[in-house]
mmCIF file of C-alpha atoms and ligand atoms in Angstrom:
data_model
loop_
_atom_site.group_PDB
_atom_site.id
_atom_site.type_symbol
_atom_site.label_atom_id
_atom_site.label_comp_id
_atom_site.label_asym_id
_atom_site.label_seq_id
_atom_site.Cartn_x
_atom_site.Cartn_y
_atom_site.Cartn_z
ATOM 1 C CA MET A 28 -37.134 41.718 50.319
ATOM 2 C CA ASN A 29 -34.806 41.011 47.646
ATOM 3 C CA GLU A 30 -30.979 40.022 47.101
ATOM 4 C CA THR A 31 -29.233 43.243 46.475
ATOM 5 C CA GLN A 32 -30.221 43.922 49.434
ATOM 6 C CA ALA A 33 -30.228 41.193 51.731
ATOM 7 C CA GLN A 34 -28.154 41.870 54.762
ATOM 8 C CA THR A 35 -24.510 39.897 55.396
ATOM 9 C CA VAL A 36 -24.724 37.575 58.269
ATOM 10 C CA GLN A 37 -21.850 36.560 59.778
ATOM 11 C CA VAL A 38 -21.541 32.488 60.971
ATOM 12 C CA SER A 39 -20.344 33.075 64.541
ATOM 13 C CA ARG A 40 -19.428 29.567 67.230
ATOM 14 C CA LEU A 41 -21.387 28.386 69.626
ATOM 15 C CA SER A 42 -21.295 28.608 73.787
ATOM 16 C CA ASP A 43 -19.603 25.528 75.164
ATOM 17 C CA ASP A 44 -22.575 24.952 77.400
ATOM 18 C CA LEU A 45 -25.013 23.694 74.814
ATOM 19 C CA ALA A 46 -26.476 20.384 75.918
ATOM 20 C CA PHE A 47 -23.862 19.158 72.303
ATOM 21 C CA LEU A 48 -23.552 15.190 71.279
ATOM 22 C CA ASP A 49 -21.724 13.562 73.646
ATOM 23 C CA ILE A 50 -19.146 11.484 71.694
ATOM 24 C CA VAL A 51 -18.606 7.880 71.657
ATOM 25 C CA THR A 52 -16.822 5.070 69.921
ATOM 26 C CA GLU A 53 -20.763 2.997 70.776
ATOM 27 C CA TRP A 54 -23.726 3.219 70.187
ATOM 28 C CA ASP A 55 -25.249 2.122 73.122
ATOM 29 C CA ILE A 56 -29.356 0.608 72.334
ATOM 30 C CA THR A 57 -29.324 -1.406 75.479
ATOM 31 C CA SER A 58 -30.390 1.193 78.423
ATOM 32 C CA GLY A 59 -33.601 2.086 79.080
ATOM 33 C CA TYR A 60 -35.061 5.087 77.349
ATOM 34 C CA HIS A 61 -35.245 8.157 79.726
ATOM 35 C CA GLN A 62 -31.031 7.128 80.578
ATOM 36 C CA TRP A 63 -30.536 7.372 76.936
ATOM 37 C CA LYS A 64 -28.462 10.133 75.536
ATOM 38 C CA PRO A 65 -27.698 10.240 72.466
ATOM 39 C CA GLY A 66 -24.850 10.704 71.433
ATOM 40 C CA MET A 67 -22.050 10.972 68.646
ATOM 41 C CA VAL A 68 -20.324 7.300 67.566
ATOM 42 C CA VAL A 69 -16.025 8.324 66.200
ATOM 43 C CA PRO A 70 -14.368 5.307 65.852
ATOM 44 C CA ARG A 71 -10.709 4.496 67.409
ATOM 45 C CA THR A 72 -9.872 4.523 63.067
ATOM 46 C CA PHE A 73 -11.110 7.380 62.210
ATOM 47 C CA MET A 74 -8.820 10.638 61.367
ATOM 48 C CA SER A 75 -10.122 13.268 60.281
ATOM 49 C CA ARG A 76 -8.770 14.178 56.299
ATOM 50 C CA ASP A 77 -5.189 16.964 56.466
ATOM 51 C CA THR A 78 -5.363 18.469 53.099
ATOM 52 C CA LEU A 79 -5.747 21.401 51.907
ATOM 53 C CA HIS A 80 -9.183 21.589 50.471
ATOM 54 C CA ARG A 81 -11.804 19.257 51.708
ATOM 55 C CA VAL A 82 -14.316 18.041 49.048
ATOM 56 C CA TYR A 83 -17.224 16.704 51.317
ATOM 57 C CA ALA A 84 -20.354 15.498 49.125
ATOM 58 C CA VAL A 85 -23.751 14.593 50.333
ATOM 59 C CA ALA A 86 -24.992 12.126 49.029
ATOM 60 C CA ASN A 87 -28.254 9.646 49.483
ATOM 61 C CA GLN A 88 -30.629 8.748 46.082
ATOM 62 C CA LYS A 89 -33.420 8.409 48.956
ATOM 63 C CA GLY A 90 -35.738 11.721 48.362
ATOM 64 C CA GLY A 91 -36.072 13.881 51.762
ATOM 65 C CA VAL A 92 -33.921 12.668 53.829
ATOM 66 C CA GLY A 93 -32.062 15.719 54.790
ATOM 67 C CA LYS A 94 -29.458 15.826 52.216
ATOM 68 C CA THR A 95 -29.995 19.872 51.636
ATOM 69 C CA LEU A 96 -30.316 20.133 55.285
ATOM 70 C CA THR A 97 -27.100 18.223 55.939
ATOM 71 C CA ALA A 98 -25.267 19.926 53.256
ATOM 72 C CA LEU A 99 -26.299 23.449 54.831
ATOM 73 C CA GLU A 100 -25.415 23.487 57.993
ATOM 74 C CA LEU A 101 -22.408 21.692 57.709
ATOM 75 C CA ALA A 102 -21.575 23.842 55.690
ATOM 76 C CA LEU A 103 -22.196 27.057 58.336
ATOM 77 C CA ALA A 104 -20.515 24.555 61.399
ATOM 78 C CA MET A 105 -16.709 25.080 58.986
ATOM 79 C CA VAL A 106 -17.875 28.947 57.898
ATOM 80 C CA ALA A 107 -17.438 29.273 62.621
ATOM 81 C CA ARG A 108 -14.702 27.280 62.450
ATOM 82 C CA GLY A 109 -13.078 30.607 60.206
ATOM 83 C CA LYS A 110 -12.991 27.800 56.484
ATOM 84 C CA ARG A 111 -13.705 29.850 53.926
ATOM 85 C CA VAL A 112 -16.440 27.079 52.732
ATOM 86 C CA ARG A 113 -18.669 26.694 49.170
ATOM 87 C CA LEU A 114 -21.773 24.728 48.633
ATOM 88 C CA ILE A 115 -22.360 23.418 45.429
ATOM 89 C CA ASP A 116 -25.900 23.513 45.011
ATOM 90 C CA ALA A 117 -25.931 19.769 41.804
ATOM 91 C CA ASP A 118 -29.558 19.327 42.993
ATOM 92 C CA PRO A 119 -32.056 19.809 39.314
ATOM 93 C CA GLN A 120 -35.219 20.405 42.007
ATOM 94 C CA VAL A 121 -36.000 24.491 41.752
ATOM 95 C CA ALA A 122 -37.206 24.203 45.711
ATOM 96 C CA SER A 123 -33.449 23.123 46.112
ATOM 97 C CA LEU A 124 -29.924 25.341 47.743
ATOM 98 C CA SER A 125 -30.152 27.604 45.131
ATOM 99 C CA SER A 126 -33.526 29.055 46.416
ATOM 100 C CA TRP A 127 -33.197 28.835 50.564
ATOM 101 C CA ILE A 128 -29.727 31.052 51.357
ATOM 102 C CA PRO A 129 -30.201 34.051 49.826
ATOM 103 C CA VAL A 130 -27.180 34.739 47.223
ATOM 104 C CA PHE A 131 -25.597 37.324 46.250
ATOM 105 C CA TYR A 132 -25.300 38.196 42.111
ATOM 106 C CA PRO A 133 -23.759 41.027 40.580
ATOM 107 C CA GLU A 134 -26.242 43.520 40.093
ATOM 108 C CA GLY A 135 -28.103 44.629 36.366
ATOM 109 C CA VAL A 136 -26.500 40.511 35.594
ATOM 110 C CA THR A 137 -28.699 39.089 33.561
ATOM 111 C CA ASP A 138 -26.594 36.393 32.200
ATOM 112 C CA ARG A 139 -26.708 33.986 36.448
ATOM 113 C CA ARG A 140 -24.610 32.041 36.022
ATOM 114 C CA SER A 141 -25.445 27.776 37.342
ATOM 115 C CA LEU A 142 -23.650 24.437 37.783
ATOM 116 C CA THR A 143 -24.942 23.725 34.194
ATOM 117 C CA ASP A 144 -23.156 25.853 33.241
ATOM 118 C CA VAL A 145 -20.210 24.530 34.031
ATOM 119 C CA TYR A 146 -20.789 21.044 33.221
ATOM 120 C CA PHE A 147 -20.831 22.465 29.116
ATOM 121 C CA ASP A 148 -18.033 23.976 29.239
ATOM 122 C CA ARG A 149 -19.277 27.707 29.349
ATOM 123 C CA CYS A 150 -17.403 28.505 32.915
ATOM 124 C CA THR A 151 -15.937 27.758 34.403
ATOM 125 C CA LEU A 152 -16.597 26.523 38.898
ATOM 126 C CA ALA A 153 -15.200 30.067 40.093
ATOM 127 C CA GLU A 154 -16.895 32.095 37.532
ATOM 128 C CA ALA A 155 -20.202 29.867 38.249
ATOM 129 C CA THR A 156 -19.424 30.547 42.296
ATOM 130 C CA TYR A 157 -21.681 33.177 44.432
ATOM 131 C CA PRO A 158 -21.002 34.853 47.875
ATOM 132 C CA THR A 159 -23.951 34.826 49.458
ATOM 133 C CA ALA A 160 -26.284 36.455 52.779
ATOM 134 C CA TYR A 161 -23.582 34.193 54.984
ATOM 135 C CA ALA A 162 -20.631 35.670 55.413
ATOM 136 C CA GLY A 163 -17.552 32.855 54.017
ATOM 137 C CA LEU A 164 -20.053 30.653 52.478
ATOM 138 C CA TYR A 165 -20.688 30.929 49.067
ATOM 139 C CA LEU A 166 -22.853 29.438 46.732
ATOM 140 C CA VAL A 167 -22.212 27.537 43.217
ATOM 141 C CA PRO A 168 -26.655 27.497 42.369
ATOM 142 C CA SER A 169 -28.054 24.835 40.046
ATOM 143 C CA PHE A 170 -31.298 26.540 38.544
ATOM 144 C CA PRO A 171 -34.303 23.967 36.965
ATOM 145 C CA ASP A 172 -32.539 23.849 33.291
ATOM 146 C CA LEU A 173 -28.857 21.644 35.056
ATOM 147 C CA ALA A 174 -32.024 17.996 35.045
ATOM 148 C CA THR A 175 -30.471 18.275 31.462
ATOM 149 C CA VAL A 176 -27.113 17.428 32.544
ATOM 150 C CA GLU A 177 -28.973 13.994 32.793
ATOM 151 C CA GLY A 178 -30.611 13.418 29.549
ATOM 152 C CA ASP A 179 -27.696 15.135 26.892
ATOM 153 C CA ARG A 180 -25.028 13.728 29.395
ATOM 154 C CA PRO A 181 -22.335 15.998 28.169
ATOM 155 C CA THR A 182 -18.623 14.549 27.285
ATOM 156 C CA GLY A 183 -16.719 13.756 30.121
ATOM 157 C CA ALA A 184 -20.066 15.093 32.706
ATOM 158 C CA GLU A 185 -18.953 11.853 35.149
ATOM 159 C CA THR A 186 -15.429 13.954 35.886
ATOM 160 C CA CYS A 187 -15.695 17.810 35.168
ATOM 161 C CA LEU A 188 -16.394 18.712 39.544
ATOM 162 C CA ARG A 189 -12.922 16.451 40.107
ATOM 163 C CA TYR A 190 -11.707 18.043 37.197
ATOM 164 C CA HIS A 191 -12.773 21.165 38.603
ATOM 165 C CA LEU A 192 -11.881 20.655 41.653
ATOM 166 C CA TRP A 193 -9.048 19.174 41.517
ATOM 167 C CA ASP A 194 -7.047 19.947 38.590
ATOM 168 C CA ALA A 195 -8.274 23.812 36.798
ATOM 169 C CA GLY A 196 -6.578 25.634 39.591
ATOM 170 C CA ASN A 197 -6.889 26.203 43.145
ATOM 171 C CA ASP A 198 -9.887 28.657 43.544
ATOM 172 C CA ASP A 199 -8.457 29.200 47.198
ATOM 173 C CA PHE A 200 -10.585 27.121 49.298
ATOM 174 C CA ASP A 201 -10.646 25.350 52.301
ATOM 175 C CA VAL A 202 -14.001 23.210 51.834
ATOM 176 C CA THR A 203 -16.617 22.093 48.933
ATOM 177 C CA ILE A 204 -20.137 21.013 49.702
ATOM 178 C CA ILE A 205 -21.540 18.835 47.313
ATOM 179 C CA ASP A 206 -25.865 18.513 47.403
ATOM 180 C CA SER A 207 -26.578 16.010 46.007
ATOM 181 C CA GLY A 208 -30.817 15.114 44.327
ATOM 182 C CA PRO A 209 -32.491 12.109 45.025
ATOM 183 C CA SER A 210 -31.053 9.828 42.016
ATOM 184 C CA LEU A 211 -28.018 7.729 41.341
ATOM 185 C CA GLY A 212 -27.760 9.713 38.066
ATOM 186 C CA SER A 213 -24.354 10.727 36.616
ATOM 187 C CA LEU A 214 -24.794 14.260 38.720
ATOM 188 C CA THR A 215 -24.782 12.188 41.714
ATOM 189 C CA VAL A 216 -22.037 10.085 40.269
ATOM 190 C CA SER A 217 -19.497 12.670 39.062
ATOM 191 C CA ALA A 218 -20.217 14.611 42.507
ATOM 192 C CA LEU A 219 -17.802 11.148 44.387
ATOM 193 C CA VAL A 220 -15.555 11.356 41.553
ATOM 194 C CA ALA A 221 -14.498 14.459 43.025
ATOM 195 C CA ALA A 222 -15.206 13.540 46.496
ATOM 196 C CA GLN A 223 -13.116 12.475 48.706
ATOM 197 C CA ASP A 224 -15.869 11.566 51.357
ATOM 198 C CA VAL A 225 -19.724 10.963 51.401
ATOM 199 C CA ILE A 226 -21.586 12.114 53.691
ATOM 200 C CA ILE A 227 -24.398 9.908 53.072
ATOM 201 C CA PRO A 228 -28.308 11.382 55.978
ATOM 202 C CA VAL A 229 -30.346 8.940 56.135
ATOM 203 C CA GLN A 230 -33.691 8.856 58.416
ATOM 204 C CA ALA A 231 -33.643 7.362 62.165
ATOM 205 C CA GLY A 232 -37.026 6.719 61.409
ATOM 206 C CA SER A 233 -37.314 4.552 57.865
ATOM 207 C CA GLY A 234 -36.399 0.974 58.405
ATOM 208 C CA LEU A 235 -36.589 1.263 54.584
ATOM 209 C CA ASP A 236 -33.414 3.242 54.444
ATOM 210 C CA ILE A 237 -31.396 0.441 55.359
ATOM 211 C CA GLU A 238 -31.731 -1.072 52.108
ATOM 212 C CA GLY A 239 -31.234 2.388 50.696
ATOM 213 C CA ALA A 240 -28.087 2.880 51.933
ATOM 214 C CA ALA A 241 -27.245 -0.430 50.981
ATOM 215 C CA ALA A 242 -28.077 0.634 47.612
ATOM 216 C CA LEU A 243 -26.338 3.315 47.284
ATOM 217 C CA TYR A 244 -23.031 2.078 48.816
ATOM 218 C CA GLN A 245 -23.333 -0.074 46.206
ATOM 219 C CA THR A 246 -22.513 2.445 43.646
ATOM 220 C CA ILE A 247 -20.100 4.063 45.862
ATOM 221 C CA ASN A 248 -18.132 0.792 46.356
ATOM 222 C CA THR A 249 -17.924 0.997 41.769
ATOM 223 C CA VAL A 250 -16.601 4.506 41.901
ATOM 224 C CA THR A 251 -14.259 3.528 44.996
ATOM 225 C CA THR A 252 -12.422 1.135 42.739
ATOM 226 C CA ARG A 253 -12.991 2.359 38.986
ATOM 227 C CA MET A 254 -12.771 6.528 39.095
ATOM 228 C CA ASN A 255 -12.426 7.351 43.172
ATOM 229 C CA ARG A 256 -10.034 5.388 45.537
ATOM 230 C CA ASP A 257 -9.560 8.675 47.799
ATOM 231 C CA LEU A 258 -12.894 8.343 48.490
ATOM 232 C CA ARG A 259 -14.625 6.974 51.727
ATOM 233 C CA VAL A 260 -18.358 7.374 53.774
ATOM 234 C CA ALA A 261 -17.311 9.814 56.409
ATOM 235 C CA ALA A 262 -20.312 10.302 58.268
ATOM 236 C CA ILE A 263 -23.876 8.895 58.336
ATOM 237 C CA ILE A 264 -25.790 10.984 59.463
ATOM 238 C CA LEU A 265 -29.358 10.180 61.148
ATOM 239 C CA THR A 266 -32.266 12.970 60.415
ATOM 240 C CA ASP A 267 -34.623 14.074 62.853
ATOM 241 C CA PHE A 268 -33.234 11.751 65.302
ATOM 242 C CA THR A 269 -35.938 10.854 68.129
ATOM 243 C CA ARG A 270 -35.164 8.500 70.492
ATOM 244 C CA SER A 271 -37.619 5.998 69.773
ATOM 245 C CA LYS A 272 -36.249 1.731 70.182
ATOM 246 C CA LEU A 273 -36.911 2.174 66.083
ATOM 247 C CA ALA A 274 -34.208 4.863 66.170
ATOM 248 C CA ARG A 275 -31.638 4.022 67.669
ATOM 249 C CA THR A 276 -31.518 0.358 66.426
ATOM 250 C CA ILE A 277 -31.261 2.205 63.079
ATOM 251 C CA GLY A 278 -28.239 3.892 64.768
ATOM 252 C CA ALA A 279 -26.880 0.959 65.867
ATOM 253 C CA GLU A 280 -27.454 -0.735 62.490
ATOM 254 C CA MET A 281 -25.816 1.507 60.433
ATOM 255 C CA ALA A 282 -23.136 1.699 63.127
ATOM 256 C CA LYS A 283 -22.642 -2.009 62.438
ATOM 257 C CA ALA A 284 -22.825 -1.920 58.976
ATOM 258 C CA PHE A 285 -20.293 1.751 58.024
ATOM 259 C CA PRO A 286 -17.993 0.141 61.528
ATOM 260 C CA GLU A 287 -14.847 2.922 59.781
ATOM 261 C CA SER A 288 -17.431 6.797 59.835
ATOM 262 C CA LEU A 289 -19.276 8.503 62.188
ATOM 263 C CA ILE A 290 -22.736 7.546 63.624
ATOM 264 C CA VAL A 291 -24.225 11.373 64.078
ATOM 265 C CA PRO A 292 -27.887 11.474 65.490
ATOM 266 C CA THR A 293 -29.417 15.183 64.543
ATOM 267 C CA ARG A 294 -31.907 15.699 66.438
ATOM 268 C CA THR A 295 -35.699 16.168 65.262
ATOM 269 C CA CYS A 296 -36.766 20.326 65.345
ATOM 270 C CA ILE A 297 -39.695 21.604 64.129
ATOM 271 C CA GLU A 298 -38.726 24.572 62.479
ATOM 272 C CA ILE A 299 -36.919 23.852 59.684
ATOM 273 C CA GLY A 300 -40.151 24.528 57.697
ATOM 274 C CA ASN A 301 -40.527 27.808 58.856
ATOM 275 C CA ALA A 302 -36.618 28.567 58.871
ATOM 276 C CA GLN A 303 -36.909 27.780 54.624
ATOM 277 C CA LEU A 304 -39.257 29.472 54.179
ATOM 278 C CA GLU A 305 -37.737 32.144 55.563
ATOM 279 C CA LYS A 306 -35.153 31.827 53.089
ATOM 280 C CA LYS A 307 -32.643 31.233 57.011
ATOM 281 C CA ALA A 308 -30.078 28.811 57.584
ATOM 282 C CA LEU A 309 -31.202 27.067 61.396
ATOM 283 C CA ARG A 310 -28.330 28.127 62.640
ATOM 284 C CA GLN A 311 -29.763 31.658 61.944
ATOM 285 C CA HIS A 312 -33.254 31.379 62.430
ATOM 286 C CA THR A 313 -33.590 28.890 65.386
ATOM 287 C CA PRO A 314 -29.229 28.361 66.030
ATOM 288 C CA ASP A 315 -29.997 27.217 69.703
ATOM 289 C CA ALA A 316 -31.956 24.307 68.125
ATOM 290 C CA THR A 317 -30.126 21.101 69.020
ATOM 291 C CA THR A 318 -30.515 19.686 65.465
ATOM 292 C CA VAL A 319 -27.949 22.777 64.193
ATOM 293 C CA LEU A 320 -25.897 21.673 68.323
ATOM 294 C CA ASP A 321 -25.341 18.351 66.452
ATOM 295 C CA TYR A 322 -24.068 19.514 63.155
ATOM 296 C CA ASP A 323 -21.974 22.347 65.074
ATOM 297 C CA ARG A 324 -20.223 18.967 66.333
ATOM 298 C CA ALA A 325 -19.682 16.993 63.910
ATOM 299 C CA ALA A 326 -18.503 19.664 61.891
ATOM 300 C CA GLY A 327 -16.224 20.196 64.372
ATOM 301 C CA VAL A 328 -15.202 16.162 64.307
ATOM 302 C CA LEU A 329 -14.543 16.114 60.887
ATOM 303 C CA LEU A 330 -12.951 19.143 60.187
ATOM 304 C CA ASN A 331 -10.282 17.918 63.620
ATOM 305 C CA GLY A 332 -11.021 14.544 64.439
ATOM 306 C CA VAL A 333 -10.920 14.251 68.005
ATOM 307 C CA THR A 334 -8.334 12.242 70.010
ATOM 308 C CA HIS A 335 -10.676 9.633 72.633
HETATM 309 N N1 LIG B 407 -33.583 17.530 62.151
HETATM 310 C C1 LIG B 407 -34.167 17.188 61.679
HETATM 311 N N2 LIG B 407 -35.355 17.302 62.070
HETATM 312 C C2 LIG B 407 -36.951 17.259 61.190
HETATM 313 N N3 LIG B 407 -37.358 17.433 60.004
HETATM 314 C C3 LIG B 407 -35.685 17.431 59.340
HETATM 315 C C4 LIG B 407 -34.994 16.979 60.528
HETATM 316 N N4 LIG B 407 -33.920 16.799 59.095
HETATM 317 C C5 LIG B 407 -35.366 16.734 57.772
HETATM 318 N N5 LIG B 407 -35.933 16.756 58.431
HETATM 319 C C6 LIG B 407 -36.597 17.112 57.752
HETATM 320 O O1 LIG B 407 -37.074 16.466 55.665
HETATM 321 C C7 LIG B 407 -36.737 17.596 55.003
HETATM 322 C C8 LIG B 407 -36.622 17.642 53.675
HETATM 323 O O2 LIG B 407 -35.188 17.591 53.666
HETATM 324 P P1 LIG B 407 -34.292 18.439 52.856
HETATM 325 O O3 LIG B 407 -34.313 18.959 51.648
HETATM 326 O O4 LIG B 407 -32.750 18.689 53.757
HETATM 327 O O5 LIG B 407 -33.532 16.449 52.819
HETATM 328 P P2 LIG B 407 -33.399 16.374 51.420
HETATM 329 O O6 LIG B 407 -32.794 15.271 51.189
HETATM 330 O O7 LIG B 407 -32.718 16.816 50.500
HETATM 331 O O8 LIG B 407 -33.865 15.762 50.236
HETATM 332 P P3 LIG B 407 -34.674 15.960 48.534
HETATM 333 O O9 LIG B 407 -33.919 14.450 48.619
HETATM 334 O O10 LIG B 407 -35.605 16.386 47.658
HETATM 335 O O11 LIG B 407 -33.576 17.209 47.407
HETATM 336 C C9 LIG B 407 -37.056 18.938 55.607
HETATM 337 O O12 LIG B 407 -37.534 20.101 54.945
HETATM 338 C C10 LIG B 407 -37.548 18.619 57.116
HETATM 339 O O13 LIG B 407 -38.687 18.995 57.142
HETATM 340 MG MG1 LIG B 408 -31.872 18.514 48.939
#
């Protein structure tokens, strides 16, 4: 099926009786393996953003930790809540978000706009935004030439997205989610300068990801001090989560290191590769996967907070 023949998919709310994560205020690692139930840590201080347009950057310079999956699943969960959502693919790699979900480019137009054109001032962000197969979800695609932004450093690269999202006029989106590639170069910095909230996926089974998150945190601190005082780490996503002692310990460490952030385990799922092969989001491919429920829960709290 080519892009123009792909059907539009309506994204609906999930049924309330599924096995969603509990909301907890503390990460418990003391209870026994079988009694332990994964919960999502929502600190008492956590507040959802109270702005008409919310901008999230999904970032971690380590590759393959679940950034793209996180961006897409959160986006669809927000679409299901009635939001008009734009994803920005800020990763120059070939197999990125732009090749995962079907995008509806206008028929007969060979000159497809992408994020590169926005950085080089050849079009506006709105002109590079296309509908996708999911009703309510839009994408600013990227192609491998986006790597030239890192190499050629067009003037103002680091403030480009901020300008387009906040100063260049409102193009009527409730939410923008920027998916970054595995680097801390100007594309990722540009996403952090534009965002209000950073979402950091880390692999629940990798002890090294704690160190990686520390390097990212330094970059976030620099951006916060010099360019974007509003920025905060809204959530740590523990991807590919199993209830192993290691994963639980990493969760507890993250909760200590980020006491103001949501700590969200997203449980492991074997269908992700198949969903990618079929060019479907996991939420469409396996809607009852616990991973989908976990992202759905996280999206609800990011948008609306919780009452403790
Ligand atoms: N909940 C999960 N269960 C099982 N596997 C997972 C889960 N989350 C992520 N993964 C695995 O991690 C892989 C990489 O995910 P993804 O492409 O989202 O990472 P990424 O951080 O965007 O990578 P890159 O840095 O290359 O952009 C997935 O294809 C999947 O195999
Ligand atoms: Mg990715």
